GROMACS .gro file of C-alpha atoms in nm:
model
  100
    1MET     CA    1   0.946  -1.916   0.132
    2SER     CA    2   1.189  -1.896  -0.159
    3ASP     CA    3   1.565  -1.871  -0.122
    4LEU     CA    4   1.565  -1.506  -0.230
    5ALA     CA    5   1.287  -1.418   0.013
    6GLU     CA    6   1.472  -1.594   0.296
    7ARG     CA    7   1.789  -1.401   0.213
    8MET     CA    8   1.588  -1.077   0.220
    9VAL     CA    9   1.463  -1.160   0.570
   10ASP     CA   10   1.819  -1.252   0.677
   11ALA     CA   11   1.943  -0.920   0.540
   12ALA     CA   12   1.673  -0.742   0.739
   13LYS     CA   13   1.792  -0.914   1.056
   14THR     CA   14   2.154  -0.823   0.980
   15LEU     CA   15   2.059  -0.458   0.924
   16GLU     CA   16   1.873  -0.450   1.256
   17GLU     CA   17   2.166  -0.609   1.442
   18ALA     CA   18   2.416  -0.366   1.287
   19SER     CA   19   2.191  -0.069   1.363
   20ALA     CA   20   2.156  -0.180   1.726
   21HIS     CA   21   2.532  -0.231   1.757
   22TYR     CA   22   2.633   0.104   1.605
   23GLY     CA   23   2.337   0.305   1.732
   24TYR     CA   24   2.230   0.440   1.391
   25PRO     CA   25   2.080   0.300   1.073
   26PHE     CA   26   2.357   0.092   0.921
   27PRO     CA   27   2.483   0.095   0.655
   28LEU     CA   28   2.387   0.451   0.568
   29HIS     CA   29   2.396   0.397   0.189
   30VAL     CA   30   2.135   0.118   0.196
   31HIS     CA   31   1.804   0.238   0.056
   32TRP     CA   32   1.601  -0.048   0.202
   33SER     CA   33   1.519  -0.074   0.568
   34ALA     CA   34   1.476  -0.400   0.755
   35ASP     CA   35   1.099  -0.344   0.748
   36ASP     CA   36   1.111  -0.288   0.370
   37LEU     CA   37   1.293  -0.618   0.323
   38ARG     CA   38   1.048  -0.807   0.545
   39HIS     CA   39   0.754  -0.646   0.364
   40GLU     CA   40   0.889  -0.735   0.018
   41ALA     CA   41   0.993  -1.094   0.099
   42PRO     CA   42   0.641  -1.246   0.068
   43ARG     CA   43   0.581  -1.061  -0.260
   44VAL     CA   44   0.911  -1.187  -0.400
   45ALA     CA   45   0.828  -1.541  -0.289
   46GLU     CA   46   0.487  -1.518  -0.461
   47GLU     CA   47   0.642  -1.386  -0.783
   48GLU     CA   48   0.897  -1.669  -0.783
   49ARG     CA   49   0.620  -1.925  -0.726
   50GLU     CA   50   0.418  -1.782  -1.016
   51ALA     CA   51   0.725  -1.785  -1.241
   52ALA     CA   52   0.794  -2.149  -1.152
   53GLU     CA   53   0.432  -2.241  -1.227
   54ARG     CA   54   0.455  -2.063  -1.562
   55GLU     CA   55   0.778  -2.244  -1.651
   56ALA     CA   56   0.618  -2.578  -1.562
   57ALA     CA   57   0.316  -2.496  -1.779
   58ILE     CA   58   0.541  -2.394  -2.069
   59GLU     CA   59   0.734  -2.720  -2.040
   60GLU     CA   60   0.414  -2.926  -2.030
   61ILE     CA   61   0.268  -2.752  -2.336
   62ALA     CA   62   0.596  -2.783  -2.527
   63ARG     CA   63   0.620  -3.155  -2.450
   64THR     CA   64   0.258  -3.204  -2.559
   65ILE     CA   65   0.322  -3.027  -2.890
   66PHE     CA   66   0.641  -3.227  -2.942
   67SER     CA   67   0.476  -3.562  -2.869
   68ARG     CA   68   0.194  -3.482  -3.114
   69MET     CA   69   0.436  -3.378  -3.387
   70PHE     CA   70   0.691  -3.655  -3.331
   71PRO     CA   71   0.519  -3.950  -3.160
   72ILE     CA   72   0.823  -4.179  -3.159
   73ALA     CA   73   1.093  -3.919  -3.084
   74HIS     CA   74   1.213  -3.806  -2.740
   75PRO     CA   75   1.218  -3.439  -2.638
   76GLU     CA   76   1.552  -3.483  -2.459
   77ASP     CA   77   1.712  -3.587  -2.790
   78ASN     CA   78   1.589  -3.273  -2.968
   79PRO     CA   79   1.683  -2.968  -2.758
   80ILE     CA   80   1.663  -2.717  -3.044
   81THR     CA   81   1.315  -2.831  -3.144
   82MET     CA   82   1.206  -2.821  -2.779
   83ASP     CA   83   1.335  -2.464  -2.746
   84VAL     CA   84   1.117  -2.366  -3.041
   85TYR     CA   85   0.816  -2.539  -2.886
   86ARG     CA   86   0.886  -2.369  -2.550
   87LYS     CA   87   0.870  -2.032  -2.726
   88ILE     CA   88   0.543  -2.133  -2.891
   89ALA     CA   89   0.410  -2.250  -2.553
   90ALA     CA   90   0.505  -1.915  -2.394
   91GLU     CA   91   0.315  -1.735  -2.670
   92ILE     CA   92   0.014  -1.960  -2.611
   93LEU     CA   93   0.018  -1.871  -2.240
   94ASP     CA   94   0.059  -1.500  -2.315
   95ILE     CA   95  -0.240  -1.503  -2.549
   96GLY     CA   96  -0.441  -1.680  -2.280
   97TYR     CA   97  -0.358  -1.406  -2.027
   98ARG     CA   98  -0.466  -1.117  -2.252
   99LYS     CA   99  -0.790  -0.948  -2.159
  100ASP     CA  100  -0.866  -0.796  -2.506
   0.00000   0.00000   0.00000
């Protein structure tokens, strides 16, 4: 489980403990219940996993483009060029996800 998802579950536990201690839902201004937090934690973890996979794919595509364009150069020495290729890679992935 991701760090954010774990913190959501911890927050749920804290809300339950405070509610038990004070005898009413605590704090009153919180719009999420402990159950809401527990329910959302797996979804958040899945979204973070998908985002990490996408970032890894973008980096791999960008490095491939870079190595084809500049066979003897190193991506680490060309951060601006790599940023451009990362944007191109993101566009490539977005086009691949379209269902048109």
